[in-house]
């Protein structure tokens, strides 16, 4: 070997001792010493048209399910709105009846008070 070859060879030799067990091992799957989940987390690498069609069908089914749910909620709200109007009318009718009965009760109470106080029956 010539002097230049020894200098080049010396440049590639490590100046410290290398522990082989600390280094990742390469194999058919890539770096086996590295986290194996890294290659799996990205999912399918080759995406053909069938993959995209399947993905679209899944999203379409999800959208159709949500639309159906919203339509049923709309129908339920319309039914409740109709019931609410009917209940409001019933409330107003009952409120008027209660006010009339309260007036009648007040008249009876006034008559009883006058009777107890010894007033003339013709005043009542």
Short mmCIF file of C-alpha atoms in Angstrom, two decimals:
data_model
loop_
_atom_site.label_atom_id
_atom_site.label_comp_id
_atom_site.label_asym_id
_atom_site.label_seq_id
_atom_site.Cartn_x
_atom_site.Cartn_y
_atom_site.Cartn_z
CA UNK A 1 0.00 0.00 0.00
CA UNK A 2 1.05 3.43 -0.70
CA UNK A 3 1.10 6.25 1.82
CA UNK A 4 -2.03 7.84 0.38
CA UNK A 5 -3.97 4.57 0.61
CA UNK A 6 -3.06 4.20 4.29
CA UNK A 7 -4.23 7.75 5.02
CA UNK A 8 -7.54 7.12 3.22
CA UNK A 9 -7.97 3.79 5.00
CA UNK A 10 -7.19 5.39 8.36
CA UNK A 11 -9.82 8.05 7.75
CA UNK A 12 -12.51 5.36 7.66
CA UNK A 13 -11.39 3.50 10.76
CA UNK A 14 -13.20 4.56 13.94
CA UNK A 15 -11.09 6.31 16.51
CA UNK A 16 -13.10 4.76 19.34
CA UNK A 17 -14.41 1.29 20.00
CA UNK A 18 -17.84 0.58 18.46
CA UNK A 19 -20.31 -1.61 20.33
CA UNK A 20 -22.21 -3.58 17.68
CA UNK A 21 -25.20 -4.32 19.92
CA UNK A 22 -26.02 -0.56 20.08
CA UNK A 23 -26.38 -0.27 16.32
CA UNK A 24 -29.68 -0.97 14.52
CA UNK A 25 -29.76 -4.16 12.48
CA UNK A 26 -30.89 -3.97 8.90
CA UNK A 27 -32.85 -6.77 7.37
CA UNK A 28 -35.63 -7.44 4.86
CA UNK A 29 -38.01 -5.12 6.73
CA UNK A 30 -35.60 -2.19 6.93
CA UNK A 31 -34.08 -1.14 10.21
CA UNK A 32 -35.07 -3.80 12.70
CA UNK A 33 -33.50 -1.91 15.59
CA UNK A 34 -35.84 1.03 15.01
CA UNK A 35 -39.42 1.27 16.20
CA UNK A 36 -41.47 -1.14 14.10
CA UNK A 37 -44.60 0.98 14.43
CA UNK A 38 -43.18 3.75 12.27
CA UNK A 39 -43.60 1.78 9.07
CA UNK A 40 -47.15 0.73 10.00
CA UNK A 41 -48.49 4.08 11.11
CA UNK A 42 -48.70 5.48 7.59
CA UNK A 43 -50.98 2.68 6.43
CA UNK A 44 -51.25 1.57 2.88
CA UNK A 45 -48.41 2.84 0.70
CA UNK A 46 -49.88 2.10 -2.72
CA UNK A 47 -53.36 3.50 -3.18
CA UNK A 48 -55.18 2.41 -6.29
CA UNK A 49 -58.62 3.45 -7.53
CA UNK A 50 -60.36 0.72 -5.46
CA UNK A 51 -58.93 2.23 -2.28
CA UNK A 52 -60.34 5.66 -3.11
CA UNK A 53 -63.72 4.22 -4.18
CA UNK A 54 -63.96 2.33 -0.89
CA UNK A 55 -63.02 5.44 1.05
CA UNK A 56 -65.67 7.48 -0.78
CA UNK A 57 -68.32 4.83 -0.16
CA UNK A 58 -67.52 4.85 3.55
CA UNK A 59 -67.81 8.63 3.69
CA UNK A 60 -71.00 8.54 1.60
CA UNK A 61 -72.58 6.03 4.02
CA UNK A 62 -71.59 8.25 6.95
CA UNK A 63 -73.13 11.32 5.28
CA UNK A 64 -76.35 9.45 4.42
CA UNK A 65 -76.62 8.25 8.02
CA UNK A 66 -76.20 11.83 9.30
CA UNK A 67 -78.80 13.16 6.81
CA UNK A 68 -81.31 10.52 7.94
CA UNK A 69 -80.67 11.42 11.56
CA UNK A 70 -81.18 15.14 10.86
CA UNK A 71 -84.40 14.48 8.91
CA UNK A 72 -85.84 12.47 11.80
CA UNK A 73 -84.91 15.29 14.21
CA UNK A 74 -86.66 17.81 11.93
CA UNK A 75 -89.85 15.71 11.88
CA UNK A 76 -89.74 15.38 15.66
CA UNK A 77 -89.33 19.15 16.07
CA UNK A 78 -92.25 19.83 13.71
CA UNK A 79 -94.46 17.47 15.75
CA UNK A 80 -93.39 19.16 18.97
CA UNK A 81 -94.08 22.60 17.50
CA UNK A 82 -97.65 21.52 16.60
CA UNK A 83 -98.16 20.12 20.08
CA UNK A 84 -96.80 23.30 21.63
CA UNK A 85 -99.32 25.47 19.74
CA UNK A 86 -102.16 23.24 20.87
CA UNK A 87 -100.94 23.36 24.48
CA UNK A 88 -100.67 27.15 24.38
CA UNK A 89 -104.31 27.44 23.21
CA UNK A 90 -105.42 25.05 25.97
CA UNK A 91 -103.43 27.10 28.50
CA UNK A 92 -105.14 30.33 27.45
CA UNK A 93 -108.61 28.72 27.71
CA UNK A 94 -107.89 27.29 31.15
CA UNK A 95 -106.40 30.58 32.31
CA UNK A 96 -109.61 32.41 31.37
CA UNK A 97 -111.69 29.77 33.17
CA UNK A 98 -109.53 30.08 36.32
CA UNK A 99 -109.90 33.90 36.29
CA UNK A 100 -113.67 33.56 36.03
CA UNK A 101 -113.77 31.07 38.89
CA UNK A 102 -111.53 33.30 41.01
CA UNK A 103 -114.02 36.16 40.50
CA UNK A 104 -116.92 33.93 41.54
CA UNK A 105 -114.99 32.76 44.61
CA UNK A 106 -114.28 36.37 45.58
CA UNK A 107 -118.01 37.14 45.36
CA UNK A 108 -118.87 34.18 47.61
CA UNK A 109 -116.18 35.13 50.14
CA UNK A 110 -117.52 38.70 50.23
CA UNK A 111 -121.07 37.40 50.79
CA UNK A 112 -119.90 35.11 53.63
CA UNK A 113 -118.02 38.00 55.29
CA UNK A 114 -121.10 40.23 55.14
CA UNK A 115 -123.27 37.45 56.52
CA UNK A 116 -120.89 36.90 59.46
CA UNK A 117 -120.75 40.59 60.22
CA UNK A 118 -124.55 40.68 60.56
CA UNK A 119 -125.35 42.75 57.52
CA UNK A 120 -128.84 42.93 56.08
CA UNK A 121 -129.43 40.04 53.60
CA UNK A 122 -130.75 42.52 51.02
CA UNK A 123 -127.36 44.31 50.91
CA UNK A 124 -125.64 41.13 49.96
#
